[in-house]
CSV table of C-alpha atoms in Angstrom, one decimal:
chain,number,residue,atom,x,y,z
A,1,MET,CA,296.2,36.6,13.6
A,2,GLY,CA,297.1,39.5,15.7
A,3,LYS,CA,295.2,42.6,16.7
A,4,ALA,CA,297.5,44.8,14.7
A,5,GLU,CA,296.8,42.9,11.5
A,6,LYS,CA,293.1,43.2,12.0
A,7,GLU,CA,293.3,46.9,12.7
A,8,GLN,CA,295.4,47.4,9.5
A,9,LEU,CA,292.7,45.5,7.5
A,10,ASN,CA,290.0,47.7,8.9
A,11,ARG,CA,292.0,50.9,8.1
A,12,ALA,CA,292.5,49.7,4.5
A,13,LEU,CA,288.8,48.9,4.2
A,14,THR,CA,287.7,52.2,5.6
A,15,ALA,CA,290.0,54.1,3.2
A,16,HIS,CA,288.6,52.2,0.2
A,17,LEU,CA,285.0,52.8,1.3
A,18,ASN,CA,285.6,56.5,1.7
A,19,THR,CA,287.2,56.7,-1.7
A,20,ILE,CA,284.2,55.0,-3.4
A,21,HIS,CA,281.8,57.3,-1.5
A,22,GLU,CA,283.8,60.3,-2.8
A,23,THR,CA,283.8,58.9,-6.3
A,24,LEU,CA,280.0,58.4,-6.2
A,25,GLN,CA,279.5,62.0,-5.1
A,26,VAL,CA,281.6,63.3,-8.0
A,27,LEU,CA,279.9,61.0,-10.5
A,28,ASP,CA,276.4,61.9,-9.2
A,29,GLN,CA,276.4,64.8,-11.7
A,30,SER,CA,275.5,64.1,-15.4
A,31,PRO,CA,278.7,64.3,-17.6
A,32,PRO,CA,278.7,67.0,-20.3
A,33,SER,CA,278.3,65.4,-23.6
A,34,ASN,CA,281.0,67.5,-25.3
A,35,SER,CA,283.8,66.8,-22.8
A,36,MET,CA,283.7,63.0,-22.4
A,37,GLU,CA,283.7,60.1,-24.8
A,38,LYS,CA,280.6,57.9,-24.4
A,39,VAL,CA,281.3,54.4,-23.1
A,40,THR,CA,279.2,51.6,-24.5
A,41,TRP,CA,277.1,49.6,-22.0
A,42,SER,CA,278.8,46.4,-23.2
A,43,GLN,CA,282.1,47.8,-21.8
A,44,VAL,CA,280.3,48.3,-18.4
A,45,ILE,CA,279.0,44.7,-18.5
A,46,GLN,CA,282.5,43.4,-19.2
A,47,ILE,CA,284.1,45.2,-16.2
A,48,GLY,CA,281.1,44.0,-14.2
A,49,GLU,CA,282.2,40.5,-15.0
A,50,GLN,CA,285.6,41.4,-13.5
A,51,VAL,CA,283.9,42.5,-10.3
A,52,SER,CA,282.2,39.1,-10.2
A,53,LYS,CA,285.5,37.4,-10.5
A,54,GLN,CA,287.0,39.4,-7.7
A,55,ALA,CA,284.0,38.4,-5.5
A,56,THR,CA,284.6,34.8,-6.4
A,57,ILE,CA,288.2,35.1,-5.3
A,58,ALA,CA,287.2,36.7,-2.0
A,59,GLY,CA,284.8,33.8,-1.3
A,60,MET,CA,287.4,31.1,-2.2
A,61,LEU,CA,289.8,32.5,0.3
A,62,TRP,CA,287.6,31.2,3.0
A,63,ASN,CA,287.3,27.7,1.7
A,64,GLY,CA,289.3,25.6,4.0
A,65,GLU,CA,292.1,27.2,6.1
A,66,SER,CA,291.7,30.8,7.0
A,67,PRO,CA,293.8,33.2,4.7
A,68,GLN,CA,296.7,35.3,5.9
A,69,ALA,CA,296.1,39.0,6.5
A,70,LYS,CA,298.3,39.9,3.5
A,71,GLU,CA,296.1,37.7,1.2
A,72,VAL,CA,292.9,39.4,2.5
A,73,GLU,CA,294.3,42.9,2.1
A,74,GLU,CA,295.6,42.2,-1.4
A,75,ASN,CA,292.2,40.9,-2.4
A,76,VAL,CA,290.5,43.9,-0.9
A,77,ASN,CA,292.8,46.3,-2.8
A,78,SER,CA,292.3,44.4,-6.1
A,79,TYR,CA,288.5,44.4,-5.6
A,80,PHE,CA,288.2,48.1,-5.0
A,81,ASN,CA,290.5,48.9,-7.9
A,82,VAL,CA,288.2,47.0,-10.2
A,83,LEU,CA,285.1,48.6,-8.6
A,84,GLN,CA,286.6,52.1,-9.1
A,85,GLY,CA,287.0,51.3,-12.8
A,86,PHE,CA,283.5,50.0,-12.9
A,87,LEU,CA,282.2,53.3,-11.5
A,88,LEU,CA,284.2,55.4,-14.0
A,89,LEU,CA,283.0,53.4,-17.0
A,90,SER,CA,279.4,53.4,-15.7
A,91,HIS,CA,279.6,57.2,-15.5
A,92,GLY,CA,280.9,57.4,-19.1
A,93,SER,CA,278.0,55.4,-20.3
A,94,THR,CA,275.6,58.1,-19.1
A,95,VAL,CA,276.9,60.6,-21.7
A,96,GLY,CA,273.8,61.6,-23.7
A,97,ALA,CA,271.5,59.6,-21.5
A,98,GLY,CA,268.1,61.0,-20.6
A,99,PRO,CA,266.6,60.9,-17.1
A,100,THR,CA,264.9,57.6,-17.6
A,101,LEU,CA,268.0,55.8,-18.9
A,102,SER,CA,270.2,57.5,-16.3
A,103,SER,CA,267.9,56.3,-13.5
A,104,SER,CA,268.1,52.7,-14.7
A,105,ILE,CA,271.9,53.0,-14.9
A,106,HIS,CA,272.3,54.5,-11.5
A,107,GLU,CA,270.0,52.0,-9.9
A,108,SER,CA,271.9,49.0,-11.3
A,109,VAL,CA,275.3,50.5,-10.4
A,110,LYS,CA,274.2,51.3,-6.9
A,111,HIS,CA,273.1,47.7,-6.4
A,112,VAL,CA,276.5,46.4,-7.4
A,113,VAL,CA,278.2,48.9,-5.1
A,114,ASP,CA,275.9,48.0,-2.1
A,115,CYS,CA,276.5,44.3,-2.5
A,116,SER,CA,280.3,44.9,-2.9
A,117,PHE,CA,280.4,46.9,0.3
A,118,ARG,CA,278.6,44.2,2.2
A,119,LEU,CA,281.0,41.6,0.8
A,120,MET,CA,284.1,43.5,1.6
A,121,LYS,CA,283.0,44.3,5.2
A,122,GLU,CA,282.2,40.7,5.8
A,123,HIS,CA,285.4,39.7,4.2
A,124,VAL,CA,287.5,41.7,6.6
A,125,SER,CA,285.3,40.9,9.6
A,126,LEU,CA,285.9,37.2,9.1
A,127,TYR,CA,289.7,37.6,9.6
A,128,GLY,CA,290.5,36.2,13.0
A,129,SER,CA,287.0,34.9,13.6
A,130,HIS,CA,286.3,31.3,14.5
A,131,ASN,CA,282.6,31.5,13.7
A,132,LYS,CA,282.0,28.8,11.1
A,133,GLU,CA,278.5,30.0,10.3
A,134,LYS,CA,279.9,33.4,9.3
A,135,LYS,CA,282.3,31.7,7.0
A,136,LEU,CA,279.5,29.8,5.3
A,137,SER,CA,277.4,33.0,4.9
A,138,ILE,CA,280.0,34.7,2.8
A,139,SER,CA,279.2,32.5,-0.1
A,140,GLN,CA,275.6,33.9,-0.1
A,141,ILE,CA,277.0,37.4,-0.2
A,142,VAL,CA,279.2,36.5,-3.1
A,143,GLY,CA,276.1,35.2,-4.9
A,144,ALA,CA,274.4,38.5,-4.3
A,145,VAL,CA,277.3,40.3,-6.1
A,146,TRP,CA,277.0,37.8,-9.0
A,147,GLU,CA,273.3,38.5,-9.3
A,148,ALA,CA,273.9,42.3,-9.2
A,149,CYS,CA,276.6,42.1,-11.9
A,150,SER,CA,274.5,39.8,-14.0
A,151,ALA,CA,271.5,42.2,-13.8
A,152,LEU,CA,273.7,44.8,-15.7
A,153,LYS,CA,272.8,42.8,-18.8
A,154,LYS,CA,269.1,43.8,-18.3
A,155,VAL,CA,269.8,47.6,-18.3
A,156,PRO,CA,268.3,49.2,-21.4
A,157,PRO,CA,271.1,50.2,-23.8
A,158,THR,CA,269.4,53.3,-25.3
A,159,ASN,CA,267.1,56.2,-24.3
A,160,VAL,CA,264.4,54.8,-26.5
A,161,THR,CA,264.5,51.4,-25.0
A,162,ALA,CA,264.5,52.8,-21.5
A,163,ILE,CA,261.5,54.9,-22.1
A,164,GLY,CA,259.7,52.0,-23.9
A,165,ARG,CA,260.3,49.7,-20.9
A,166,ALA,CA,259.2,52.4,-18.4
A,167,MET,CA,255.9,52.9,-20.4
A,168,THR,CA,255.4,49.2,-20.6
A,169,GLN,CA,255.6,49.0,-16.8
A,170,VAL,CA,253.0,51.7,-16.6
A,171,ALA,CA,250.8,49.8,-19.0
A,172,VAL,CA,251.1,46.7,-16.8
A,173,SER,CA,250.1,48.7,-13.7
A,174,MET,CA,247.1,50.0,-15.6
A,175,LYS,CA,246.0,46.5,-16.6
A,176,ASP,CA,246.0,45.7,-12.9
A,177,VAL,CA,243.8,48.7,-12.3
A,178,LEU,CA,241.4,47.4,-15.0
A,179,ARG,CA,241.3,44.0,-13.4
A,180,GLU,CA,240.4,45.5,-10.0
A,181,ILE,CA,237.7,47.6,-11.6
A,182,ASN,CA,236.2,44.5,-13.3
A,183,GLU,CA,236.1,42.8,-9.9
A,184,LEU,CA,233.9,45.6,-8.4
A,185,LYS,CA,230.3,44.4,-7.8
A,186,PRO,CA,227.1,46.2,-7.0
A,187,ALA,CA,225.4,45.7,-3.6
A,188,SER,CA,222.8,42.9,-3.7
A,189,SER,CA,219.4,44.4,-2.9
A,190,ASN,CA,216.0,42.6,-2.8
A,191,PRO,CA,213.4,45.4,-2.0
A,192,GLY,CA,210.6,42.9,-1.7
A,193,ASP,CA,212.2,40.9,1.1
A,194,GLU,CA,211.4,41.8,4.7
A,195,THR,CA,213.6,41.0,7.6
A,196,SER,CA,212.0,38.4,9.8
A,197,ASP,CA,212.1,38.4,13.6
A,198,ASN,CA,214.7,35.7,13.6
A,199,THR,CA,217.0,37.6,11.2
A,200,PRO,CA,219.6,39.8,12.9
A,201,SER,CA,219.5,43.5,12.0
A,202,LYS,CA,222.2,45.0,9.8
A,203,ALA,CA,223.8,46.7,12.8
A,204,GLU,CA,223.8,43.4,14.7
A,205,SER,CA,225.2,41.4,11.8
A,206,LYS,CA,227.8,43.9,10.7
A,207,PRO,CA,231.2,42.2,11.0
A,208,GLU,CA,234.1,43.8,12.9
A,209,ASP,CA,236.7,45.6,10.8
A,210,ASP,CA,239.3,43.0,11.6
A,211,ASP,CA,237.0,40.3,10.0
A,212,ILE,CA,236.7,42.0,6.7
A,213,SER,CA,238.7,40.3,4.0
A,214,ASP,CA,240.0,41.8,0.8
A,215,ASP,CA,237.3,39.9,-1.2
A,216,ASP,CA,234.6,41.9,0.7
A,217,LEU,CA,236.1,45.3,-0.3
A,218,GLY,CA,234.3,47.0,-3.2
A,219,SER,CA,231.5,44.4,-3.4
A,220,ASP,CA,228.8,46.7,-2.1
A,221,LEU,CA,228.8,49.6,-4.5
A,222,SER,CA,225.6,51.6,-5.0
A,223,PRO,CA,224.1,51.9,-8.5
A,224,GLU,CA,225.6,55.5,-8.7
A,225,GLU,CA,229.0,54.3,-7.6
A,226,MET,CA,228.9,51.5,-10.1
A,227,LYS,CA,228.3,54.0,-12.9
A,228,VAL,CA,231.3,56.0,-11.8
A,229,ALA,CA,233.4,52.8,-11.8
A,230,GLN,CA,232.2,51.9,-15.3
A,231,LEU,CA,233.2,55.4,-16.5
A,232,ALA,CA,236.6,55.0,-14.9
A,233,HIS,CA,237.0,51.7,-16.7
A,234,GLY,CA,236.4,53.4,-20.0
A,235,VAL,CA,239.0,56.1,-19.2
A,236,VAL,CA,241.6,53.6,-18.1
A,237,SER,CA,241.0,51.4,-21.1
A,238,GLU,CA,241.4,54.3,-23.5
A,239,THR,CA,244.5,55.6,-21.7
A,240,LEU,CA,246.0,52.1,-22.0
A,241,VAL,CA,245.4,52.2,-25.8
A,242,VAL,CA,247.2,55.6,-26.0
A,243,ILE,CA,250.2,54.3,-24.1
A,244,LYS,CA,250.5,51.3,-26.4
A,245,GLU,CA,250.4,53.6,-29.4
A,246,LEU,CA,253.0,55.8,-27.8
A,247,ILE,CA,255.3,52.8,-27.4
A,248,ARG,CA,254.8,51.9,-31.0
A,249,THR,CA,255.6,55.4,-32.0
A,250,ILE,CA,258.8,55.4,-30.0
A,251,THR,CA,260.1,52.4,-31.9
A,252,GLU,CA,260.0,54.5,-35.1
A,253,ILE,CA,262.6,56.8,-33.6
A,254,ASP,CA,265.1,53.9,-33.6
A,255,GLU,CA,264.4,53.4,-37.3
A,256,ILE,CA,265.2,57.1,-38.0
A,257,GLY,CA,268.4,56.9,-35.9
A,258,ALA,CA,269.6,53.9,-37.8
A,259,CYS,CA,269.1,55.7,-41.2
A,260,LEU,CA,271.2,58.7,-40.2
A,261,TYR,CA,274.6,56.9,-40.5
A,262,PRO,CA,276.3,57.5,-43.9
A,263,PRO,CA,275.2,56.8,-46.5
A,264,GLN,CA,271.9,58.2,-45.3
A,265,GLU,CA,268.8,56.5,-46.5
A,266,ILE,CA,266.5,59.4,-47.3
A,267,ASP,CA,263.6,57.2,-48.5
A,268,ALA,CA,263.8,55.1,-45.3
A,269,ILE,CA,263.8,58.2,-43.1
A,270,LYS,CA,260.8,59.6,-45.0
A,271,LEU,CA,258.9,56.4,-44.5
A,272,ALA,CA,259.6,56.4,-40.7
A,273,LEU,CA,258.4,60.0,-40.6
A,274,GLU,CA,255.2,59.0,-42.3
A,275,LYS,CA,254.7,56.2,-39.8
A,276,MET,CA,255.3,58.5,-36.9
A,277,SER,CA,252.9,61.2,-38.2
A,278,SER,CA,250.2,58.5,-38.7
A,279,ARG,CA,250.7,57.2,-35.2
A,280,ILE,CA,250.5,60.8,-33.7
A,281,ASN,CA,247.2,61.4,-35.6
A,282,GLU,CA,245.8,58.2,-34.2
A,283,ILE,CA,246.9,59.0,-30.7
A,284,GLN,CA,245.5,62.5,-30.8
A,285,GLN,CA,242.1,61.2,-32.0
A,286,GLU,CA,242.1,58.8,-29.1
A,287,VAL,CA,242.9,61.5,-26.6
A,288,GLU,CA,240.3,63.9,-28.1
A,289,SER,CA,237.6,61.2,-27.6
A,290,PHE,CA,238.2,61.3,-23.9
A,291,PRO,CA,235.5,63.2,-21.8
A,292,THR,CA,238.3,65.5,-20.5
A,293,SER,CA,241.2,65.7,-23.0
A,294,SER,CA,244.6,66.9,-22.0
A,295,GLU,CA,245.5,70.3,-23.6
A,296,PRO,CA,249.2,70.1,-22.9
A,297,PHE,CA,249.3,66.6,-24.5
A,298,LEU,CA,247.4,67.8,-27.6
A,299,GLU,CA,249.8,70.8,-27.9
A,300,ALA,CA,252.8,68.5,-27.7
A,301,CYS,CA,251.3,66.3,-30.5
A,302,SER,CA,250.7,69.4,-32.6
A,303,GLY,CA,254.3,70.6,-32.0
A,304,LEU,CA,255.7,67.2,-33.0
A,305,ARG,CA,253.5,67.0,-36.1
A,306,THR,CA,254.9,70.5,-37.2
A,307,VAL,CA,258.5,69.3,-36.7
A,308,LEU,CA,257.8,66.1,-38.7
A,309,LYS,CA,256.3,68.2,-41.6
A,310,GLU,CA,259.3,70.5,-41.6
A,311,MET,CA,261.8,67.6,-41.7
A,312,GLU,CA,259.8,65.9,-44.5
A,313,ALA,CA,259.8,69.1,-46.5
A,314,GLN,CA,263.6,69.5,-46.1
A,315,LEU,CA,264.1,65.9,-47.2
A,316,ASN,CA,261.9,66.4,-50.2
A,317,SER,CA,264.0,69.4,-51.1
A,318,LEU,CA,267.2,67.5,-50.7
A,319,SER,CA,265.8,64.7,-52.8
A,320,ALA,CA,264.9,67.1,-55.6
A,321,THR,CA,268.4,68.7,-55.5
A,322,GLU,CA,270.1,65.3,-55.6
A,323,LEU,CA,267.9,64.3,-58.6
A,324,THR,CA,268.8,67.5,-60.5
A,325,THR,CA,272.5,67.0,-59.8
A,326,LYS,CA,272.4,63.4,-61.1
A,327,MET,CA,270.5,64.5,-64.3
A,328,GLN,CA,273.1,67.2,-64.9
A,329,ASN,CA,275.9,64.7,-64.5
A,330,VAL,CA,274.2,62.4,-67.0
A,331,ALA,CA,273.8,65.3,-69.5
A,332,VAL,CA,277.6,66.1,-69.2
A,333,ILE,CA,278.6,62.5,-69.8
A,334,ASN,CA,276.4,62.3,-72.9
């Protein structure tokens, strides 16, 4: 295990790391939808499984006798070749992806790359080392790569799913806010009680800041502050209702998309449009009931309602034309 072999491994590793960094910089831009074929996320998951297998091989090399430099270098080369393909397919999966879905994809891909870098650096550094603890630690790093690749299965496959999950996370956070508001309590006050001589004054009995626990915070609101908290509770509750309705509305978009493949189901599309229109009306009524409604949001609702009506009118026109054509064909046959 000579010094020259270790230097060669380090040079090979550095070259691969630089190549991946350059690839990431190129792929950082969203691909134009008209110049690339979209890659399905299932393909990304499959090549992610190949990355996991390469990580397993790297870990197995350190079970028992230390591997030869050639074995380590071949494994490093194979690993980075698969990782490069993983990046290219991941980039192809972002064709047509919106910012929310793209963010989810980039986050999961970066996690795989970060774990891979850590594994390969440890892999090379172990060569020539007699540290048994370091050899044992590589199995943990291999496990981190497995987890990162397995997490690819949790990435939302479509824009609609990505947006729905993001909004669901917002809803969960808002529920936490409601819980905290519910825990607020007014200050206890007994106007008729007088402080006796043996009772320490408020200034004397005031605890130091370091002694204040989280349970003490928000438990001494004045009546005016409690009114504000109650109003805030109403606003957050109603906003949560709006978000839930928005999530339900988004799911209708999937129904429309599924109906667009030939032969198109016009009646099913019209039904989905009616559901969306109904949901938008309910959401707008909720928002308008707020003390301070959002004008941009109401304008967006109005614009969406207009587009829905236009599409419905066009579908009705197509349905009428199709019916007329069928009747003419029947007349010709007779």
